[in-house]
DNA sequence: TTGACATGCAAGTCCAAACTTGCATATCGT
DNA sequence: ACGATATGCAAGTTTGGACTTGCATGTCAA
């Protein structure tokens, strides 16, 4: 499984996760349209496709193939690894 | 406040957070030594310094100046924004 | 089978960011 | 004051990654 942190580094990929979080099982074309309209993302189909590849390798997006369609869904499970890697310690961090 | 996601994207910066999570209030030199020995990080002092700048801008590292020393500490609070942005939804994500 | 639709792949371009290099500043002990 | 220590800054180099471009593959409806 590829690097989840690198996958989250790109703002377009975060917008993809935002959109998939609102609506599951979207195809590449669906995503392209909705990203452009609702998230102001002006990326080409190929660019979004490559972003989906990175997200899929990081385990953040799951894909179901049906005929000529690929339905994409978000998987938030890998995100837990982040807060588990640097857990908050009692009374050490809190805001000033 | 700069991009927390971009700050986490670099493996050396994550090692810095790992080290600061183990031991708070480290100076730049302390960090350089410990990173090399315990985390296999072979970066120059200047490189680490620049990484600390990025982490500080992202709010993940706090600095206390005392004389000629700069003590660095981790602040895990901004990490919450990640899991709060894409919260797990009941019965939608779970593993197959 | 044929054309339209949905996606896949790979080489090339371009820019941000990581790293280096060299010197400057500031603080402490003697 | 002077040397040693700890950090700061900025310009230059280099590498990784985002994006483009062009074509290939695969699926469906007629």
PDB file of C-alpha atoms (C1' of nucleotides) in Angstrom:
ATOM      1  CA  UNK A   1       0.000   0.000   0.000  1.00  0.00           C
ATOM      2  CA  UNK A   2       1.355   3.351  -1.085  1.00  0.00           C
ATOM      3  CA  UNK A   3       1.890   6.431   1.003  1.00  0.00           C
ATOM      4  CA  UNK A   4      -1.337   7.782   2.479  1.00  0.00           C
ATOM      5  CA  UNK A   5       0.367  11.054   3.448  1.00  0.00           C
ATOM      6  CA  UNK A   6       1.576  11.741  -0.051  1.00  0.00           C
ATOM      7  CA  UNK A   7      -1.898  10.893  -1.339  1.00  0.00           C
ATOM      8  CA  UNK A   8      -3.413  13.586   0.888  1.00  0.00           C
ATOM      9  CA  UNK A   9      -0.813  16.178  -0.063  1.00  0.00           C
ATOM     10  CA  UNK A  10      -2.533  17.285  -3.273  1.00  0.00           C
ATOM     11  CA  UNK A  11      -5.512  19.666  -2.969  1.00  0.00           C
ATOM     12  CA  UNK A  12      -7.234  18.156  -6.009  1.00  0.00           C
ATOM     13  CA  UNK A  13      -7.093  14.702  -4.412  1.00  0.00           C
ATOM     14  CA  UNK A  14      -8.573  16.129  -1.214  1.00  0.00           C
ATOM     15  CA  UNK A  15     -11.406  17.617  -3.288  1.00  0.00           C
ATOM     16  CA  UNK A  16     -11.976  14.167  -4.799  1.00  0.00           C
ATOM     17  CA  UNK A  17     -12.276  12.730  -1.288  1.00  0.00           C
ATOM     18  CA  UNK A  18     -14.641  15.567  -0.340  1.00  0.00           C
ATOM     19  CA  UNK A  19     -16.860  14.798  -3.308  1.00  0.00           C
ATOM     20  CA  UNK A  20     -16.826  11.038  -2.717  1.00  0.00           C
ATOM     21  CA  UNK A  21     -17.627  11.677   0.916  1.00  0.00           C
ATOM     22  CA  UNK A  22     -20.794  13.476  -0.189  1.00  0.00           C
ATOM     23  CA  UNK A  23     -21.783  10.859  -2.761  1.00  0.00           C
ATOM     24  CA  UNK A  24     -20.466   7.322  -3.096  1.00  0.00           C
ATOM     25  CA  UNK A  25     -20.099   5.127  -6.184  1.00  0.00           C
ATOM     26  CA  UNK A  26     -19.242   7.787  -8.749  1.00  0.00           C
ATOM     27  CA  UNK A  27     -17.686   7.123 -12.121  1.00  0.00           C
ATOM     28  CA  UNK A  28     -14.727   9.048 -13.473  1.00  0.00           C
ATOM     29  CA  UNK A  29     -16.932  11.222 -15.683  1.00  0.00           C
ATOM     30  CA  UNK A  30     -19.375  11.912 -12.867  1.00  0.00           C
ATOM     31  CA  UNK A  31     -16.500  13.001 -10.644  1.00  0.00           C
ATOM     32  CA  UNK A  32     -15.035  15.265 -13.310  1.00  0.00           C
ATOM     33  CA  UNK A  33     -18.325  17.073 -13.723  1.00  0.00           C
ATOM     34  CA  UNK A  34     -19.144  17.440 -10.056  1.00  0.00           C
ATOM     35  CA  UNK A  35     -15.602  18.501  -9.144  1.00  0.00           C
ATOM     36  CA  UNK A  36     -15.704  21.251 -11.740  1.00  0.00           C
ATOM     37  CA  UNK A  37     -19.117  22.560 -10.704  1.00  0.00           C
ATOM     38  CA  UNK A  38     -19.106  22.177  -6.942  1.00  0.00           C
ATOM     39  CA  UNK A  39     -15.436  22.322  -6.026  1.00  0.00           C
ATOM     40  CA  UNK A  40     -14.038  24.621  -8.679  1.00  0.00           C
ATOM     41  CA  UNK A  41     -11.587  21.969  -9.842  1.00  0.00           C
ATOM     42  CA  UNK A  42     -10.513  22.485 -13.452  1.00  0.00           C
ATOM     43  CA  UNK A  43      -8.565  19.308 -14.111  1.00  0.00           C
ATOM     44  CA  UNK A  44      -8.736  17.085 -17.160  1.00  0.00           C
ATOM     45  CA  UNK A  45     -10.175  13.595 -17.135  1.00  0.00           C
ATOM     46  CA  UNK A  46      -6.701  12.109 -17.356  1.00  0.00           C
ATOM     47  CA  UNK A  47      -5.495  14.159 -14.419  1.00  0.00           C
ATOM     48  CA  UNK A  48      -8.429  13.047 -12.246  1.00  0.00           C
ATOM     49  CA  UNK A  49      -7.852   9.463 -13.347  1.00  0.00           C
ATOM     50  CA  UNK A  50      -4.247   9.608 -12.186  1.00  0.00           C
ATOM     51  CA  UNK A  51      -5.313  11.141  -8.892  1.00  0.00           C
ATOM     52  CA  UNK A  52      -7.795   8.303  -8.412  1.00  0.00           C
ATOM     53  CA  UNK A  53      -4.964   5.851  -9.024  1.00  0.00           C
ATOM     54  CA  UNK A  54      -2.896   7.425  -6.258  1.00  0.00           C
ATOM     55  CA  UNK A  55      -5.871   7.442  -3.881  1.00  0.00           C
ATOM     56  CA  UNK A  56      -6.648   3.819  -4.717  1.00  0.00           C
ATOM     57  CA  UNK A  57      -3.059   2.737  -4.047  1.00  0.00           C
ATOM     58  CA  UNK A  58      -3.219   4.512  -0.697  1.00  0.00           C
ATOM     59  CA  UNK A  59      -6.388   2.573   0.162  1.00  0.00           C
ATOM     60  CA  UNK A  60      -8.461   5.733   0.436  1.00  0.00           C
ATOM     61  CA  UNK A  61     -10.626   4.924  -2.571  1.00  0.00           C
ATOM     62  CA  UNK A  62     -12.235   1.609  -3.448  1.00  0.00           C
ATOM     63  CA  UNK A  63     -13.289   0.640  -6.943  1.00  0.00           C
ATOM     64  CA  UNK A  64     -16.038  -1.631  -8.194  1.00  0.00           C
ATOM     65  CA  UNK A  65     -15.963  -2.542 -11.866  1.00  0.00           C
ATOM     66  CA  UNK A  66     -19.256  -3.083 -13.666  1.00  0.00           C
ATOM     67  CA  UNK A  67     -19.120  -3.415 -17.413  1.00  0.00           C
ATOM     68  CA  UNK A  68     -17.520  -0.339 -18.797  1.00  0.00           C
ATOM     69  CA  UNK A  69     -18.050   1.612 -15.596  1.00  0.00           C
ATOM     70  CA  UNK A  70     -15.743   1.998 -12.615  1.00  0.00           C
ATOM     71  CA  UNK A  71     -17.550   3.107  -9.485  1.00  0.00           C
ATOM     72  CA  UNK A  72     -15.386   4.889  -6.937  1.00  0.00           C
ATOM     73  CA  UNK A  73     -16.062   5.081  -3.206  1.00  0.00           C
ATOM     74  CA  UNK A  74     -14.177   6.593  -0.297  1.00  0.00           C
ATOM     75  CA  UNK A  75     -12.649   4.480   2.469  1.00  0.00           C
ATOM     76  CA  UNK A  76     -11.803   6.551   5.506  1.00  0.00           C
ATOM     77  CA  UNK A  77     -10.295   3.664   7.477  1.00  0.00           C
ATOM     78  CA  UNK A  78      -6.628   4.377   6.611  1.00  0.00           C
ATOM     79  CA  UNK A  79      -6.988   7.895   8.047  1.00  0.00           C
ATOM     80  CA  UNK A  80      -6.981   6.463  11.548  1.00  0.00           C
ATOM     81  CA  UNK A  81      -3.311   5.563  11.147  1.00  0.00           C
ATOM     82  CA  UNK A  82      -2.514   9.277  11.250  1.00  0.00           C
ATOM     83  CA  UNK A  83      -3.974  10.146  14.637  1.00  0.00           C
ATOM     84  CA  UNK A  84      -2.776   6.803  15.988  1.00  0.00           C
ATOM     85  CA  UNK A  85       0.803   7.544  14.934  1.00  0.00           C
ATOM     86  CA  UNK A  86       0.951  10.763  16.982  1.00  0.00           C
ATOM     87  CA  UNK A  87      -1.658  10.346  19.716  1.00  0.00           C
ATOM     88  CA  UNK A  88      -2.398  13.367  21.889  1.00  0.00           C
ATOM     89  CA  UNK A  89      -0.749  13.088  25.284  1.00  0.00           C
ATOM     90  CA  UNK A  90      -2.563  14.161  28.423  1.00  0.00           C
ATOM     91  CA  UNK A  91      -2.066  17.811  29.235  1.00  0.00           C
ATOM     92  CA  UNK A  92       0.918  18.227  26.994  1.00  0.00           C
ATOM     93  CA  UNK A  93      -0.457  19.654  23.804  1.00  0.00           C
ATOM     94  CA  UNK A  94      -3.562  21.639  24.548  1.00  0.00           C
ATOM     95  CA  UNK A  95      -3.899  25.172  23.119  1.00  0.00           C
ATOM     96  CA  UNK A  96      -2.168  27.969  24.998  1.00  0.00           C
TER      97      UNK A  96
ATOM     98  CA  UNK B   1      -1.455  28.779   8.760  1.00  0.00           C
ATOM     99  CA  UNK B   2       0.141  26.731   6.033  1.00  0.00           C
ATOM    100  CA  UNK B   3      -0.990  23.423   4.632  1.00  0.00           C
ATOM    101  CA  UNK B   4      -0.926  20.663   7.222  1.00  0.00           C
ATOM    102  CA  UNK B   5      -1.319  17.994   4.523  1.00  0.00           C
ATOM    103  CA  UNK B   6       1.672  19.189   2.585  1.00  0.00           C
ATOM    104  CA  UNK B   7       3.644  19.344   5.821  1.00  0.00           C
ATOM    105  CA  UNK B   8       2.932  15.657   6.469  1.00  0.00           C
ATOM    106  CA  UNK B   9       3.802  14.632   2.925  1.00  0.00           C
ATOM    107  CA  UNK B  10       7.547  14.444   3.491  1.00  0.00           C
ATOM    108  CA  UNK B  11       8.909  11.314   5.240  1.00  0.00           C
ATOM    109  CA  UNK B  12      11.714  13.264   6.909  1.00  0.00           C
ATOM    110  CA  UNK B  13       9.181  15.637   8.458  1.00  0.00           C
ATOM    111  CA  UNK B  14       7.181  12.662   9.725  1.00  0.00           C
ATOM    112  CA  UNK B  15      10.349  11.293  11.322  1.00  0.00           C
ATOM    113  CA  UNK B  16      10.837  14.670  13.005  1.00  0.00           C
ATOM    114  CA  UNK B  17       7.323  14.408  14.421  1.00  0.00           C
ATOM    115  CA  UNK B  18       8.040  10.840  15.540  1.00  0.00           C
ATOM    116  CA  UNK B  19      11.154  11.962  17.358  1.00  0.00           C
ATOM    117  CA  UNK B  20       9.452  14.973  18.961  1.00  0.00           C
ATOM    118  CA  UNK B  21       6.620  12.708  20.028  1.00  0.00           C
ATOM    119  CA  UNK B  22       9.105  10.584  21.927  1.00  0.00           C
ATOM    120  CA  UNK B  23      10.925  13.525  23.485  1.00  0.00           C
ATOM    121  CA  UNK B  24       9.750  17.112  23.712  1.00  0.00           C
ATOM    122  CA  UNK B  25      11.758  20.329  23.761  1.00  0.00           C
ATOM    123  CA  UNK B  26      14.629  19.350  21.490  1.00  0.00           C
ATOM    124  CA  UNK B  27      17.006  21.754  19.819  1.00  0.00           C
ATOM    125  CA  UNK B  28      17.933  21.578  16.168  1.00  0.00           C
ATOM    126  CA  UNK B  29      21.254  19.874  16.910  1.00  0.00           C
ATOM    127  CA  UNK B  30      19.650  17.388  19.260  1.00  0.00           C
ATOM    128  CA  UNK B  31      17.110  16.516  16.591  1.00  0.00           C
ATOM    129  CA  UNK B  32      19.769  16.096  13.907  1.00  0.00           C
ATOM    130  CA  UNK B  33      21.686  13.631  16.053  1.00  0.00           C
ATOM    131  CA  UNK B  34      18.724  11.606  17.210  1.00  0.00           C
ATOM    132  CA  UNK B  35      17.173  11.494  13.753  1.00  0.00           C
ATOM    133  CA  UNK B  36      20.376  10.120  12.283  1.00  0.00           C
ATOM    134  CA  UNK B  37      20.867   7.471  14.965  1.00  0.00           C
ATOM    135  CA  UNK B  38      17.348   6.308  15.726  1.00  0.00           C
ATOM    136  CA  UNK B  39      15.456   7.025  12.518  1.00  0.00           C
ATOM    137  CA  UNK B  40      18.122   6.557   9.869  1.00  0.00           C
ATOM    138  CA  UNK B  41      17.630  10.085   8.596  1.00  0.00           C
ATOM    139  CA  UNK B  42      20.722  11.399   6.826  1.00  0.00           C
ATOM    140  CA  UNK B  43      19.777  15.023   6.270  1.00  0.00           C
ATOM    141  CA  UNK B  44      21.911  18.077   6.868  1.00  0.00           C
ATOM    142  CA  UNK B  45      21.265  20.589   9.625  1.00  0.00           C
ATOM    143  CA  UNK B  46      19.971  23.106   7.106  1.00  0.00           C
ATOM    144  CA  UNK B  47      17.579  20.571   5.630  1.00  0.00           C
ATOM    145  CA  UNK B  48      16.160  19.715   9.054  1.00  0.00           C
ATOM    146  CA  UNK B  49      15.891  23.405   9.858  1.00  0.00           C
ATOM    147  CA  UNK B  50      13.820  24.022   6.751  1.00  0.00           C
ATOM    148  CA  UNK B  51      11.610  21.057   7.577  1.00  0.00           C
ATOM    149  CA  UNK B  52      11.043  22.482  11.053  1.00  0.00           C
ATOM    150  CA  UNK B  53      10.005  25.743   9.424  1.00  0.00           C
ATOM    151  CA  UNK B  54       7.357  23.971   7.372  1.00  0.00           C
ATOM    152  CA  UNK B  55       6.105  22.049  10.401  1.00  0.00           C
ATOM    153  CA  UNK B  56       5.976  25.247  12.444  1.00  0.00           C
ATOM    154  CA  UNK B  57       3.959  27.050   9.775  1.00  0.00           C
ATOM    155  CA  UNK B  58       1.529  24.152   9.747  1.00  0.00           C
ATOM    156  CA  UNK B  59       1.112  24.454  13.503  1.00  0.00           C
ATOM    157  CA  UNK B  60       2.459  20.962  14.125  1.00  0.00           C
ATOM    158  CA  UNK B  61       5.576  22.154  15.927  1.00  0.00           C
ATOM    159  CA  UNK B  62       5.841  24.838  18.583  1.00  0.00           C
ATOM    160  CA  UNK B  63       9.026  26.712  19.376  1.00  0.00           C
ATOM    161  CA  UNK B  64      10.302  28.271  22.594  1.00  0.00           C
ATOM    162  CA  UNK B  65      13.320  30.495  22.323  1.00  0.00           C
ATOM    163  CA  UNK B  66      15.762  30.601  25.222  1.00  0.00           C
ATOM    164  CA  UNK B  67      19.021  32.388  24.669  1.00  0.00           C
ATOM    165  CA  UNK B  68      20.760  30.813  21.737  1.00  0.00           C
ATOM    166  CA  UNK B  69      18.592  27.713  21.914  1.00  0.00           C
ATOM    167  CA  UNK B  70      15.340  26.966  20.144  1.00  0.00           C
ATOM    168  CA  UNK B  71      13.368  24.195  21.787  1.00  0.00           C
ATOM    169  CA  UNK B  72      10.949  22.373  19.517  1.00  0.00           C
ATOM    170  CA  UNK B  73       7.845  20.513  20.626  1.00  0.00           C
ATOM    171  CA  UNK B  74       5.106  18.668  18.786  1.00  0.00           C
ATOM    172  CA  UNK B  75       1.511  19.877  18.734  1.00  0.00           C
ATOM    173  CA  UNK B  76      -0.871  17.168  17.625  1.00  0.00           C
ATOM    174  CA  UNK B  77      -3.986  19.327  17.763  1.00  0.00           C
ATOM    175  CA  UNK B  78      -4.088  20.230  14.044  1.00  0.00           C
ATOM    176  CA  UNK B  79      -4.196  16.531  13.162  1.00  0.00           C
ATOM    177  CA  UNK B  80      -7.794  16.353  14.311  1.00  0.00           C
ATOM    178  CA  UNK B  81      -8.844  18.415  11.315  1.00  0.00           C
ATOM    179  CA  UNK B  82      -8.009  15.441   9.098  1.00  0.00           C
ATOM    180  CA  UNK B  83     -10.338  12.869  10.623  1.00  0.00           C
ATOM    181  CA  UNK B  84     -12.975  15.539  11.126  1.00  0.00           C
ATOM    182  CA  UNK B  85     -12.913  16.439   7.436  1.00  0.00           C
ATOM    183  CA  UNK B  86     -13.810  12.911   6.325  1.00  0.00           C
ATOM    184  CA  UNK B  87     -15.602  11.322   9.270  1.00  0.00           C
ATOM    185  CA  UNK B  88     -16.390   7.612   9.070  1.00  0.00           C
ATOM    186  CA  UNK B  89     -20.005   6.999   8.255  1.00  0.00           C
ATOM    187  CA  UNK B  90     -21.958   4.207   9.935  1.00  0.00           C
ATOM    188  CA  UNK B  91     -21.720   0.910   8.079  1.00  0.00           C
ATOM    189  CA  UNK B  92     -20.489   2.437   4.865  1.00  0.00           C
ATOM    190  CA  UNK B  93     -16.771   1.985   4.964  1.00  0.00           C
ATOM    191  CA  UNK B  94     -15.883  -1.102   6.949  1.00  0.00           C
ATOM    192  CA  UNK B  95     -13.514  -3.678   5.360  1.00  0.00           C
ATOM    193  CA  UNK B  96     -15.009  -6.267   3.013  1.00  0.00           C
TER     194      UNK B  96
ATOM    195  C1'  DT C   1     -20.106  -5.352 -36.866  1.00  0.00           C
ATOM    196  C1'  DT C   2     -19.890  -0.570 -36.275  1.00  0.00           C
ATOM    197  C1'  DG C   3     -19.878   3.698 -33.834  1.00  0.00           C
ATOM    198  C1'  DA C   4     -20.201   5.917 -29.457  1.00  0.00           C
ATOM    199  C1'  DC C   5     -18.968   5.871 -24.835  1.00  0.00           C
ATOM    200  C1'  DA C   6     -15.894   5.042 -20.689  1.00  0.00           C
ATOM    201  C1'  DT C   7     -11.590   4.131 -19.353  1.00  0.00           C
ATOM    202  C1'  DG C   8      -6.265   2.720 -19.705  1.00  0.00           C
ATOM    203  C1'  DC C   9      -1.519   3.586 -20.692  1.00  0.00           C
ATOM    204  C1'  DA C  10       2.835   5.769 -21.580  1.00  0.00           C
ATOM    205  C1'  DA C  11       6.100   9.238 -23.022  1.00  0.00           C
ATOM    206  C1'  DG C  12       7.035  14.043 -22.585  1.00  0.00           C
ATOM    207  C1'  DT C  13       6.759  18.797 -20.378  1.00  0.00           C
ATOM    208  C1'  DC C  14       6.913  21.811 -16.534  1.00  0.00           C
ATOM    209  C1'  DC C  15       7.020  23.552 -11.880  1.00  0.00           C
ATOM    210  C1'  DA C  16       7.217  23.246  -6.876  1.00  0.00           C
ATOM    211  C1'  DA C  17       9.833  21.735  -3.353  1.00  0.00           C
ATOM    212  C1'  DA C  18      13.807  19.293  -1.156  1.00  0.00           C
ATOM    213  C1'  DC C  19      18.473  19.865  -0.742  1.00  0.00           C
ATOM    214  C1'  DT C  20      22.999  22.092  -1.060  1.00  0.00           C
ATOM    215  C1'  DT C  21      26.306  25.838  -0.508  1.00  0.00           C
ATOM    216  C1'  DG C  22      28.162  29.782   1.492  1.00  0.00           C
ATOM    217  C1'  DC C  23      27.981  33.224   4.507  1.00  0.00           C
ATOM    218  C1'  DA C  24      25.641  36.081   8.307  1.00  0.00           C
ATOM    219  C1'  DT C  25      23.809  36.748  12.957  1.00  0.00           C
ATOM    220  C1'  DA C  26      23.343  35.931  17.778  1.00  0.00           C
ATOM    221  C1'  DT C  27      24.511  34.002  22.377  1.00  0.00           C
ATOM    222  C1'  DC C  28      27.475  32.016  25.784  1.00  0.00           C
ATOM    223  C1'  DG C  29      31.845  30.956  28.449  1.00  0.00           C
ATOM    224  C1'  DT C  30      36.443  32.428  29.405  1.00  0.00           C
TER     225       DT C  30
ATOM    226  C1'  DA D   1      36.912  41.018  23.449  1.00  0.00           C
ATOM    227  C1'  DC D   2      37.349  36.549  21.375  1.00  0.00           C
ATOM    228  C1'  DG D   3      36.450  31.938  20.030  1.00  0.00           C
ATOM    229  C1'  DA D   4      33.052  28.413  20.096  1.00  0.00           C
ATOM    230  C1'  DT D   5      28.406  27.170  19.749  1.00  0.00           C
ATOM    231  C1'  DA D   6      23.619  27.384  17.815  1.00  0.00           C
ATOM    232  C1'  DT D   7      20.886  29.111  14.533  1.00  0.00           C
ATOM    233  C1'  DG D   8      19.290  32.219  10.233  1.00  0.00           C
ATOM    234  C1'  DC D   9      19.071  33.417   5.478  1.00  0.00           C
ATOM    235  C1'  DA D  10      19.221  33.299   0.558  1.00  0.00           C
ATOM    236  C1'  DA D  11      20.580  31.943  -4.054  1.00  0.00           C
ATOM    237  C1'  DG D  12      21.466  27.900  -6.936  1.00  0.00           C
ATOM    238  C1'  DT D  13      20.830  22.970  -8.204  1.00  0.00           C
ATOM    239  C1'  DT D  14      18.198  18.947  -8.678  1.00  0.00           C
ATOM    240  C1'  DT D  15      14.540  15.729  -8.316  1.00  0.00           C
ATOM    241  C1'  DG D  16       9.778  14.203  -7.873  1.00  0.00           C
ATOM    242  C1'  DG D  17       5.257  14.754  -9.116  1.00  0.00           C
ATOM    243  C1'  DA D  18       1.267  16.983 -11.569  1.00  0.00           C
ATOM    244  C1'  DC D  19      -0.293  17.667 -15.977  1.00  0.00           C
ATOM    245  C1'  DT D  20      -0.592  17.131 -20.980  1.00  0.00           C
ATOM    246  C1'  DT D  21      -0.766  14.642 -25.347  1.00  0.00           C
ATOM    247  C1'  DG D  22      -1.797  10.967 -28.231  1.00  0.00           C
ATOM    248  C1'  DC D  23      -3.270   6.666 -28.902  1.00  0.00           C
ATOM    249  C1'  DA D  24      -4.962   1.934 -27.249  1.00  0.00           C
ATOM    250  C1'  DT D  25      -8.366  -1.060 -25.017  1.00  0.00           C
ATOM    251  C1'  DG D  26     -12.746  -2.522 -23.678  1.00  0.00           C
ATOM    252  C1'  DT D  27     -17.989  -2.289 -23.373  1.00  0.00           C
ATOM    253  C1'  DC D  28     -22.546  -1.362 -24.929  1.00  0.00           C
ATOM    254  C1'  DA D  29     -26.506  -0.307 -28.146  1.00  0.00           C
ATOM    255  C1'  DA D  30     -28.177  -0.502 -32.728  1.00  0.00           C
TER     256       DA D  30
END
